[in-house]
Coordinates of C-alpha atoms in Angstrom, one line a residue:
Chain Y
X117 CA -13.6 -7.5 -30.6
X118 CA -10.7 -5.8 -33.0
X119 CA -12.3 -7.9 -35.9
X120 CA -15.5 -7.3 -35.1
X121 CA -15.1 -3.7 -35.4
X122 CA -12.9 -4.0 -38.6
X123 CA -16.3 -5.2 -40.2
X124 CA -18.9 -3.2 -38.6
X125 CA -16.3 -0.4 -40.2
X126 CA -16.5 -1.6 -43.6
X127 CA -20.0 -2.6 -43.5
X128 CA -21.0 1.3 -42.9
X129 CA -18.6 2.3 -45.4
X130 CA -19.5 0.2 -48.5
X131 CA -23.1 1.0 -47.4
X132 CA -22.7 4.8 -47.5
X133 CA -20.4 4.1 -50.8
X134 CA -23.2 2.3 -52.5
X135 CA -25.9 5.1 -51.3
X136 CA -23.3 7.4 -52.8
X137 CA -23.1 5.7 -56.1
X138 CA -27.0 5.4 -56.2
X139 CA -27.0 9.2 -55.9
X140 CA -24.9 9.5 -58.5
X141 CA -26.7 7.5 -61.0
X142 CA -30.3 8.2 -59.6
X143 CA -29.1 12.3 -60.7
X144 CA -26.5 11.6 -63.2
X145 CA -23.7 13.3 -62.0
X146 CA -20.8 13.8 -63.4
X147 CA -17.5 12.4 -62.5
X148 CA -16.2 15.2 -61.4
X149 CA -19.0 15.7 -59.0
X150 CA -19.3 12.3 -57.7
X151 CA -16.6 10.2 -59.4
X152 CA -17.2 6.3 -60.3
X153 CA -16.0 3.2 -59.0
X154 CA -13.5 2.8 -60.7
X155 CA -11.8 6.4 -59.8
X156 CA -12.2 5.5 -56.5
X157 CA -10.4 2.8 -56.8
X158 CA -7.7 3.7 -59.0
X159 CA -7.3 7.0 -56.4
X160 CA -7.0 4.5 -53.4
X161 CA -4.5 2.9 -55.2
X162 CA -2.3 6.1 -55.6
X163 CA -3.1 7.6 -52.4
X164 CA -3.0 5.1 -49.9
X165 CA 0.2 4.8 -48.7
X166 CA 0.4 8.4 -47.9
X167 CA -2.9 8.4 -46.2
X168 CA -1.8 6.0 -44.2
X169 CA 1.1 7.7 -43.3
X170 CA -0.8 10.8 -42.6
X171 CA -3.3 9.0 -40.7
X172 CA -1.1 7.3 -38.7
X173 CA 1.0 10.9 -37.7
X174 CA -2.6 12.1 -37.1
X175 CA -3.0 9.2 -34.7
X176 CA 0.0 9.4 -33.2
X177 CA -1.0 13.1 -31.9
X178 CA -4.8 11.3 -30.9
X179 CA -3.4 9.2 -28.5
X180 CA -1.2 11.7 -26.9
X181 CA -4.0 14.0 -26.4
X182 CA -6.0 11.0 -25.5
X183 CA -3.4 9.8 -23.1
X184 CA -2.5 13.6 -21.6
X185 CA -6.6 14.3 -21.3
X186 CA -6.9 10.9 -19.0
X187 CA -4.1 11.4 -16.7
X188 CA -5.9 15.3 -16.6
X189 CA -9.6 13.6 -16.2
X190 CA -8.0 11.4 -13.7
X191 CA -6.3 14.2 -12.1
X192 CA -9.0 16.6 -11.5
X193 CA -11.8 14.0 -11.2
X194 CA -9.8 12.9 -7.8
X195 CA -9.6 15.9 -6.5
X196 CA -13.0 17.2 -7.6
X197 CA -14.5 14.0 -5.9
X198 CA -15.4 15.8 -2.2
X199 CA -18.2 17.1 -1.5
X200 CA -16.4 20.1 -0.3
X201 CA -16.7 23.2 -2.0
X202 CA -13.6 23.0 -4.0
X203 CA -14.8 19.7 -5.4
X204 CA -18.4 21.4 -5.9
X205 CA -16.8 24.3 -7.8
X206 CA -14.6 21.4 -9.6
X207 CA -17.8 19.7 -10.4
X208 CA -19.9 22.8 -11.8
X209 CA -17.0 24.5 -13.9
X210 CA -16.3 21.1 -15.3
X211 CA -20.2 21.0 -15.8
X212 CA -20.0 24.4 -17.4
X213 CA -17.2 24.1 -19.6
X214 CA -18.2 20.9 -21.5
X215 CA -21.0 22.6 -22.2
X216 CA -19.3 25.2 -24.5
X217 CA -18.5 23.6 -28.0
X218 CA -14.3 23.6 -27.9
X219 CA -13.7 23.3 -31.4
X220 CA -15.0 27.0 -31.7
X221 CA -11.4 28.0 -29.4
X222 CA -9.2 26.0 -32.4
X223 CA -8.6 29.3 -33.9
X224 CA -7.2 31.1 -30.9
X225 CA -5.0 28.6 -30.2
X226 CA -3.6 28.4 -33.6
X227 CA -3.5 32.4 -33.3
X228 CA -1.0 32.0 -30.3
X229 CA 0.5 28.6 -31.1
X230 CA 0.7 28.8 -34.5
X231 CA 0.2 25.9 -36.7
X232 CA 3.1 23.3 -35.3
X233 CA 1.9 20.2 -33.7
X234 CA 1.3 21.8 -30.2
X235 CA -1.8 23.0 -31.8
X236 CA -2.9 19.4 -32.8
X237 CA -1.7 17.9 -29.5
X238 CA -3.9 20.9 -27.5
X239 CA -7.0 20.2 -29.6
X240 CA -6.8 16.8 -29.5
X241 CA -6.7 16.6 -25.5
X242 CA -9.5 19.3 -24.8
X243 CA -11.7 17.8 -26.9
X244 CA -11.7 14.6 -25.5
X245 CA -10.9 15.7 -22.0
X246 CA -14.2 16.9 -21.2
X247 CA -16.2 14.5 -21.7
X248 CA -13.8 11.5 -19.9
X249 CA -13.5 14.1 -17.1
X250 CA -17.4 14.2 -16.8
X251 CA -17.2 10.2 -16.3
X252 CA -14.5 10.1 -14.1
X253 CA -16.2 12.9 -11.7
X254 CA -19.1 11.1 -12.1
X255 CA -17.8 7.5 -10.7
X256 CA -15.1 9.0 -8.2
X257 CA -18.1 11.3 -6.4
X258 CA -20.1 8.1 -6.5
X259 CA -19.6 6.6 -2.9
X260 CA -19.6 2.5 -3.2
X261 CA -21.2 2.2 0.5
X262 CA -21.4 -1.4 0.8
X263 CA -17.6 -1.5 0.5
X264 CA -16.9 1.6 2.0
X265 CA -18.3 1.6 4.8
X266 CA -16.4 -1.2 6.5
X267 CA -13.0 1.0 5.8
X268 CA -15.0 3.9 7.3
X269 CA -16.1 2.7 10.7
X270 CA -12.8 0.9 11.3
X271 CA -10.8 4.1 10.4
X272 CA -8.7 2.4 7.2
X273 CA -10.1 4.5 4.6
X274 CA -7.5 6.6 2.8
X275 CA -7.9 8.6 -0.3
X276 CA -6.0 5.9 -2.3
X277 CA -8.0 3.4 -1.1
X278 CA -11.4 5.3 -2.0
X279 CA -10.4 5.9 -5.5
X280 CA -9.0 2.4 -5.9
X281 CA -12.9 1.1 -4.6
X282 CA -14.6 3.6 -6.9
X283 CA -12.3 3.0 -10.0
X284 CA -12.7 -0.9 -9.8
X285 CA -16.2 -0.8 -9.2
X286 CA -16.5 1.1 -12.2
X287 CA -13.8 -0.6 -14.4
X288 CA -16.5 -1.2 -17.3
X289 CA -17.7 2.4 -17.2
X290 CA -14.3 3.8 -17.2
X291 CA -12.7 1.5 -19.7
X292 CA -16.0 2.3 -21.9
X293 CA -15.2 5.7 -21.8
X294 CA -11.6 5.7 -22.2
X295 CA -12.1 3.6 -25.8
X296 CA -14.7 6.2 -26.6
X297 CA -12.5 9.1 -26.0
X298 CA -10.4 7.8 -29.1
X299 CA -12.8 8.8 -31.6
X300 CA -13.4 12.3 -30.0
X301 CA -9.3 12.4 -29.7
X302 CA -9.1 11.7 -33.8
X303 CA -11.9 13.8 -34.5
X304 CA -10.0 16.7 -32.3
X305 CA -6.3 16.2 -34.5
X306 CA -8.6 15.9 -37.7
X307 CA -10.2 19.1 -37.0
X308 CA -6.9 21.2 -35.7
X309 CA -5.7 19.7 -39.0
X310 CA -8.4 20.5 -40.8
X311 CA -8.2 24.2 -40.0
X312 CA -4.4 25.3 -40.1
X313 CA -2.1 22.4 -39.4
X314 CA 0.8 21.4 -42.1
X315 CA 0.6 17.8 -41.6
X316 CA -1.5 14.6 -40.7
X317 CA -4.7 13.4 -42.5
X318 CA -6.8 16.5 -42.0
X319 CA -4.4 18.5 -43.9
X320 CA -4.7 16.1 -46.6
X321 CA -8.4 16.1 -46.3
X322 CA -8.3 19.8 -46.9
X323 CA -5.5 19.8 -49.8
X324 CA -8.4 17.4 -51.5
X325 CA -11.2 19.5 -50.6
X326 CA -9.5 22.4 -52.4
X327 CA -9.2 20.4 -55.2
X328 CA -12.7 18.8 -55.1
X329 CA -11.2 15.7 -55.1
X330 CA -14.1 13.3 -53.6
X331 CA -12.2 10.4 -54.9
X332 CA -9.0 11.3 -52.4
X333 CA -11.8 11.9 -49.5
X334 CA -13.7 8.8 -49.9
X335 CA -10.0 7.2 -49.9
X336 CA -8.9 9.6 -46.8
X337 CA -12.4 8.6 -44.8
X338 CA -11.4 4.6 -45.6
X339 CA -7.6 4.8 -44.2
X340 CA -9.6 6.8 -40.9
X341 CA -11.9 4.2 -40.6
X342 CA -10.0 1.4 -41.0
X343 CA -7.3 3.0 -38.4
X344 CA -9.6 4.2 -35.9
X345 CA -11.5 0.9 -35.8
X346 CA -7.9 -1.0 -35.0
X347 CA -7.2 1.8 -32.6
X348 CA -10.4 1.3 -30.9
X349 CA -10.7 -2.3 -30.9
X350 CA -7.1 -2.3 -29.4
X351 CA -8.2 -0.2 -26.7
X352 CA -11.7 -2.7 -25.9
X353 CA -9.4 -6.0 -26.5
X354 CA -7.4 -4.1 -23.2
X355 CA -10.2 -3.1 -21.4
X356 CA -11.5 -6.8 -21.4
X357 CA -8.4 -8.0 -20.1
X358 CA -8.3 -5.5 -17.4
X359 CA -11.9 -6.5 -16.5
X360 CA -11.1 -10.5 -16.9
X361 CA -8.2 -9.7 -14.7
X362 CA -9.1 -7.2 -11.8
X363 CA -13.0 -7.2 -12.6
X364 CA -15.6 -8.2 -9.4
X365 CA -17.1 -10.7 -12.3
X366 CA -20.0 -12.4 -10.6
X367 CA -20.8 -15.8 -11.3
X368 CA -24.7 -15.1 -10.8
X369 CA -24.3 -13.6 -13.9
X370 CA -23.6 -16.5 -16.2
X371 CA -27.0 -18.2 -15.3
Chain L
X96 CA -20.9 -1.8 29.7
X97 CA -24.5 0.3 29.6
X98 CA -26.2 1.0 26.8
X99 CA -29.1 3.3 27.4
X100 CA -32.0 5.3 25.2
X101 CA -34.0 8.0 27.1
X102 CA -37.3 9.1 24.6
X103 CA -35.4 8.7 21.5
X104 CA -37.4 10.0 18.7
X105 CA -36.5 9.7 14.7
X106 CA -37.3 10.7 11.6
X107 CA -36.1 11.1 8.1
X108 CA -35.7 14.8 7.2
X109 CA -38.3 15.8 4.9
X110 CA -40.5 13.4 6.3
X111 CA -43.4 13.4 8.7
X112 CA -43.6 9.8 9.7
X113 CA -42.0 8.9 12.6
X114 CA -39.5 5.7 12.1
X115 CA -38.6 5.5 16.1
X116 CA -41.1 7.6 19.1
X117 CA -40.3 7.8 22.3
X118 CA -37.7 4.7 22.9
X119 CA -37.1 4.2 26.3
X120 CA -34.6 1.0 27.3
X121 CA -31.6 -0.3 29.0
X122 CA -29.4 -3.1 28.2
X123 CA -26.6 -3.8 31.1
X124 CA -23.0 -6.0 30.5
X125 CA -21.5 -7.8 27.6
X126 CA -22.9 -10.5 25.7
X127 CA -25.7 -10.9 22.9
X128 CA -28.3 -8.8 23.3
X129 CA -31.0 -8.7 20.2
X130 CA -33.3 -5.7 18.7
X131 CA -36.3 -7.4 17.2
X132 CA -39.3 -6.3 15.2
X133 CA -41.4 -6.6 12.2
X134 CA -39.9 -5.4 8.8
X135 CA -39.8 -1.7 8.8
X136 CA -40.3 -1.2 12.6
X137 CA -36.8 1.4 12.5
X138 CA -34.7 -1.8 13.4
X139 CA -31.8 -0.6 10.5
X140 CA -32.4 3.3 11.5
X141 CA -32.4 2.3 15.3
X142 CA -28.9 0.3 14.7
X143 CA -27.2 3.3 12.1
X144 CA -27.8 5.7 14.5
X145 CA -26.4 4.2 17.5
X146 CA -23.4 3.7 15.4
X147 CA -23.1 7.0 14.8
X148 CA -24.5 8.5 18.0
X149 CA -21.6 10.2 18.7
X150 CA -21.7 12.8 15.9
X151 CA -25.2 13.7 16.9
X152 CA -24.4 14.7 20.5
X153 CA -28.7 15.7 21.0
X154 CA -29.4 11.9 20.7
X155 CA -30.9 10.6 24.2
X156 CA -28.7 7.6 24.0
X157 CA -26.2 7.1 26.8
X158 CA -23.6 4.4 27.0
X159 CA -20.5 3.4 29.6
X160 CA -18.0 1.3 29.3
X161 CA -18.4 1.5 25.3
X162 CA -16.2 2.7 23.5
X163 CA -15.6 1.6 19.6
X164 CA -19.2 0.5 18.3
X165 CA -18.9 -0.9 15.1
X166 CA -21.9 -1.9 12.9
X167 CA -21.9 -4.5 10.6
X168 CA -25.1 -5.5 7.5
X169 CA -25.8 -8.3 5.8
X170 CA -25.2 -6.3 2.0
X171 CA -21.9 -4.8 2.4
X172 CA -18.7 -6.5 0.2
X173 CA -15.0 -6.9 0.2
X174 CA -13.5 -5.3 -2.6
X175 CA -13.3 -7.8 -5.5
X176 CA -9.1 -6.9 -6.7
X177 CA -7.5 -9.8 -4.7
X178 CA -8.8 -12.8 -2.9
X179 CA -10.9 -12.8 0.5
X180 CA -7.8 -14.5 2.0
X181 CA -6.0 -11.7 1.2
X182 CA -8.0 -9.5 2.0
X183 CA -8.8 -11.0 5.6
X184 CA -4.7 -11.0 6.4
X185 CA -5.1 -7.0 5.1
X186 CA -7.0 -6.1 8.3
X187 CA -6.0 -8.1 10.9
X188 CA -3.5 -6.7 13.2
X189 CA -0.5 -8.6 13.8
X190 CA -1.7 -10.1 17.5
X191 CA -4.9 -11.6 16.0
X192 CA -3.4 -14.1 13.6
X193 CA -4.5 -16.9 15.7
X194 CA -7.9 -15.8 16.7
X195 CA -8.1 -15.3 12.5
X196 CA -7.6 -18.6 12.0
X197 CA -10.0 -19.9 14.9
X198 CA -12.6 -18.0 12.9
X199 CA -12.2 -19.0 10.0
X200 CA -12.2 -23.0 10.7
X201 CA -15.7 -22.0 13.0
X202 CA -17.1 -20.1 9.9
X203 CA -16.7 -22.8 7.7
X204 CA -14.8 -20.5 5.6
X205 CA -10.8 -22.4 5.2
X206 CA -11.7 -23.8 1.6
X207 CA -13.1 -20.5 0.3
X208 CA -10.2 -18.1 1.5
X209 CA -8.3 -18.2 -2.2
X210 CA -11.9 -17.1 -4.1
X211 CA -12.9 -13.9 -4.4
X212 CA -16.0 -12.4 -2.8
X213 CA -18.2 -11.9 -5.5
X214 CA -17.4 -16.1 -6.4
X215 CA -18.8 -17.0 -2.8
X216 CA -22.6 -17.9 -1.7
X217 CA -24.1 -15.1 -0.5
X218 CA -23.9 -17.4 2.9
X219 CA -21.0 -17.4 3.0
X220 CA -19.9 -13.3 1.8
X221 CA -22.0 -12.7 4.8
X222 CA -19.9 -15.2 7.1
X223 CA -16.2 -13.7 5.6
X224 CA -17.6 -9.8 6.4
X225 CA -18.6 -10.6 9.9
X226 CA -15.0 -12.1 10.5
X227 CA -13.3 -9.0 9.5
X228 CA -15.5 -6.7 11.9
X229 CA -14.9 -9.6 14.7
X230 CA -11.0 -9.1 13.9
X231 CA -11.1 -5.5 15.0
X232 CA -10.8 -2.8 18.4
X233 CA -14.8 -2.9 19.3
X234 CA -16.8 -2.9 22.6
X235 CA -20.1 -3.0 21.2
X236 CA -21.0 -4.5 17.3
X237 CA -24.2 -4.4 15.7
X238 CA -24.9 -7.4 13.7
X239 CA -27.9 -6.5 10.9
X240 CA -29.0 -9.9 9.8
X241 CA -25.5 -10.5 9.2
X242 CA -25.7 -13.8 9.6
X243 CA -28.4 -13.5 7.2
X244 CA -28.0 -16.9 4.2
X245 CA -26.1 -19.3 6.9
X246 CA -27.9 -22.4 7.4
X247 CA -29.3 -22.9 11.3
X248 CA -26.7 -25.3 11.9
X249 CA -23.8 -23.4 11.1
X250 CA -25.5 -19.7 12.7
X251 CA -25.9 -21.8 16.1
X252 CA -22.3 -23.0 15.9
X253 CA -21.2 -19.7 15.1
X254 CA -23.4 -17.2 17.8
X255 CA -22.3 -20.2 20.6
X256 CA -18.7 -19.3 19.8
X257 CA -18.7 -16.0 18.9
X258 CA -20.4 -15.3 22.6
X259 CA -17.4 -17.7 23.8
X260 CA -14.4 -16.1 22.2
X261 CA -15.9 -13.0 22.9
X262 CA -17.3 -13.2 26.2
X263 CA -16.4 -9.4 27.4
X264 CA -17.6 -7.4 24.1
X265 CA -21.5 -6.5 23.7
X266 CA -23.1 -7.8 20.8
X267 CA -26.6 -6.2 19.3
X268 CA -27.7 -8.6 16.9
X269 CA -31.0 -7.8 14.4
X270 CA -32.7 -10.8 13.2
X271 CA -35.9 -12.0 12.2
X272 CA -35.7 -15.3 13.5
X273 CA -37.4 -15.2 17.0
X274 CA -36.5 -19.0 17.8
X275 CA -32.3 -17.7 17.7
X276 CA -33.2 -14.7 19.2
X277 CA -35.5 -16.1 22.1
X278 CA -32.5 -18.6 22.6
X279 CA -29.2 -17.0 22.1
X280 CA -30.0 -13.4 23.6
X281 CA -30.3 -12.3 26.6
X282 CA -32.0 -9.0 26.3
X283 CA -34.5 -8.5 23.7
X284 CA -35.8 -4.9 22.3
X285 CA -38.4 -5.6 20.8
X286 CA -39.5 -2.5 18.9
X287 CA -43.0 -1.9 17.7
X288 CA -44.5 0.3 15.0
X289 CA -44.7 4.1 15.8
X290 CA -48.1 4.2 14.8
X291 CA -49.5 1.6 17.4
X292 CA -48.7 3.4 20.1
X293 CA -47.6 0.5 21.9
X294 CA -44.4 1.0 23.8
X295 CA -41.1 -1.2 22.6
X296 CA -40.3 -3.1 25.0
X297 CA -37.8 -5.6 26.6
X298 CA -38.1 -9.5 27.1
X299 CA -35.3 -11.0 29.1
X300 CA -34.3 -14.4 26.4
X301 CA -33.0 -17.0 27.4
X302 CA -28.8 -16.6 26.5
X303 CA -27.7 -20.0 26.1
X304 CA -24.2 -21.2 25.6
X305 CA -22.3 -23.7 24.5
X306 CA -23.0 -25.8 28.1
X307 CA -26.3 -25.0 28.0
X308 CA -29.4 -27.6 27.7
X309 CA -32.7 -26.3 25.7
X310 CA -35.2 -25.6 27.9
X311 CA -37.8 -25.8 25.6
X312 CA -40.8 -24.3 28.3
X313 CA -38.9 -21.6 28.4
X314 CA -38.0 -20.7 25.6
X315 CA -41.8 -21.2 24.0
X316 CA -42.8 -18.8 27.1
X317 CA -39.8 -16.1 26.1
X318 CA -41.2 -16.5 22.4
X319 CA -44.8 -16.0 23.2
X320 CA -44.2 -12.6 25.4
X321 CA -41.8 -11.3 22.6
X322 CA -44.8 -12.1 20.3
X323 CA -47.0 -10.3 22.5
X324 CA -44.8 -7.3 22.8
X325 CA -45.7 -6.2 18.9

């Protein structure tokens, strides 16, 4: 799984790389413009090691949001499970909300948090929180009747229980959901960073950009890339032993 | 026990087609009684809301000497975190260890107990659900084809003890198979389709035990008028 991703990762990359270098020859541009291999390369070797420091710090704020927006997803999408009105009006502002594209709020919250890494952190979760909580509302609203029931009639069902039924029964979906949330959490940090923030990769992105530096961005995108896809594949490499472990895996399903 | 229906009449909201018209029957004491029909008769709707008359006090159905009615289908599941073993020693009060284990040696079920449910035939997930409703308070349980995947064999072993052990509970058990029903019950609803106008009906079966010796003029006789009924 966390190889397998590694590739995929640099597969896209020297594709887009070689499509970029094409484009560069196909129009003969300049250096400056699009620079050669061999910038590239000598820039990765200069840069690297602090991109991948940066990317790392910028990681290290991802996964807090990430974490902080799933304990939140988890939070509300319990309690927003009911069909009582409060879980209704759970449901439809959670509905509403996502709708509305939360990057577009970065700048207030750099207006009245300034540019520290609360900022970063606050991005970071709200971006990612959204959709996870859209999922997690989704499968806890979802009554599993054929298990459910029996707890019903007999008068064992508790609200612990319930979530614990819906939860497993939807381990795949969740743990789906939750690796998928990393990206949107490092796209979040990149984008607070990218904006106002003093530190992490996006910062660096932007020092580049002012420079028009494509050489330092191509190198930048890599160390994302590479990170992310670790990140990620981590996160599936857990969700498959959560599922091997606690999953209602169904022999059937091997014929 | 009584369990009565007075002209009970059903459909699903939003929908014109009567699933049950004008149900008249009575079915007196403990033991197995059956509900019977073609596929799609109302046997399911029928059973759900007689589980769950009490919440829909306009219902003509009376009953005395009920009190829990629990209902119990063929699809449902354990949950699939720990084994059925563990689940099974989950739900049963403290005083039922023993019958738990009687239950499980008659259900075939001993070898099976460290597996969880989604590793087991779909025999015998059907065979470890109906122990955990047979472990709790009822008066009256509605089997839906819950003995639905067992081989004959082991479903006549089982209904001969389960009527034993619990000789003072009433039992409503759906089936399709008119030869167990005919045998084992010993009033049979037989319910027809609304459409036919033909009222549902009930044949008395024949409600053989353990002791009992097949009386197979009979029980041809008590399948022929249940036949007749749809």
């Amino acid at each position: 799984m966390l190889f397998r991703r590694i590739y995929q990762f640099m597969i896209v990359y020297a594709v887009f790389l070689a499509i970029l270098l094409m484009v560069k020859k196909g129009l003969s541009l300049s250096d400056y413009v699009i620079p050669g291999l061999p910038l590239i390369l000598e820039t990765a070797v200069q840069m690297s090691a602090g991109f991948f420091t940066d990317v790392m710090d910028t990681l290290s704020v991802a996964i807090l949001g990430q974490g902080i927006s799933i304990f939140l997803a988890f939070f509300v999408g319990i309690l927003g499970r009911k069909s009582s009105w409060a879980g209704s009006m759970i449901r439809v502002t959670a509905y509403n909300i996502q709708a509305y594209p939360i990057v577009a709020l970065a700048p207030i919250i750099f207006i009245l948090l300034g540019d520290g890494f609360l900022s970063r952190l606050l991005i970071a979760a709200m971006i990612c929180y959204f959709p996870l909580l859209l999922s997690v509302l989704g499968v806890m609203a979802a009554p599993v009747e054929d298990i459910e029931h029996f707890y019903i009639a007999t008068g064992r069902m508790r609200w612990q229980l319930e979530v614990k039924i819906r939860a497993f029964e939807n381990l795949s979906k969740l743990t789906t959901v939750i690796a998928g949330s990393a990206t949107l959490a490092m796209a979040g940090t990149i984008v607070a960073e990218f904006i106002a923030a003093n530190a992490g990769i996006g910062y660096s992105i932007r020092i580049a950009l002012y420079q028009s530096n494509l050489a330092a961005i191509l190198t930048a995108l890599f160390m994302i890339g590479i990170v992310i896809s670790v990140y990620q594949g981590i996160l599936e490499t857990l969700g498959e032993m959560v599922k091997a472990k606690w999953g209602s895996e169904n022999k059937g399903k091997l014929l | 026990m009584r369990l009565e229906c007075s002209g009970l009449n059903f459909a699903y909201p939003e929908s014109e087609t009567m699933v049950i018209q004008d149900l008249w029957f009575a079915m007196d004491g403990p033991g197995f009684h059956a509900v019977f029909g073609p596929s799609g008769v109302g046997k399911t709707s029928f059973a759900k809301l007689l589980a769950n008359y009490r919440d829909r006090p306009q219902l003509p159905i009376q009953t005395s000497g009920i009190g829990t009615i629990l209902y119990s289908y063929n699809l449902e599941r354990l949950p699939g975190w720990s084994s059925t073993g563990r689940h099974l020693d989950r739900i049963c009060p403290a005083d039922r260890q023993d019958l738990k284990k009687e239950l499980i040696d008659i259900f075939q079920l001993g070898p099976v107990l460290g597996a969880r449910f989604s590793q087991l035939s779909m025999g015998q997930q059907n065979r470890m659900n109906l122990i955990r409703y047979l472990l709790q308070d009822f008066d009256l349980l509605i089997l839906d084809e819950s003995l639905a995947n067992v081989d004959e064999k082991l479903r006549q072993t089982i209904l001969l003890a389960v009527k034993e052990l619990f000789s003072h509970k009433m039992f409503l058990y759906i089936s399709h198979n008119l030869m167990e029903v005919a045998r084992f019950c010993k009033d049979i609803l037989v319910l027809t389709e609304p459409s036919r106008e033909k009222p549902s009906k009930i044949v008395s079966g024949q409600d053989d035990t353990r002791i009992s010796v097949l009386e197979k003029p009979s029980l041809d006789r008590i399948m022929l008028e249940v036949m007749s009924a749809f």
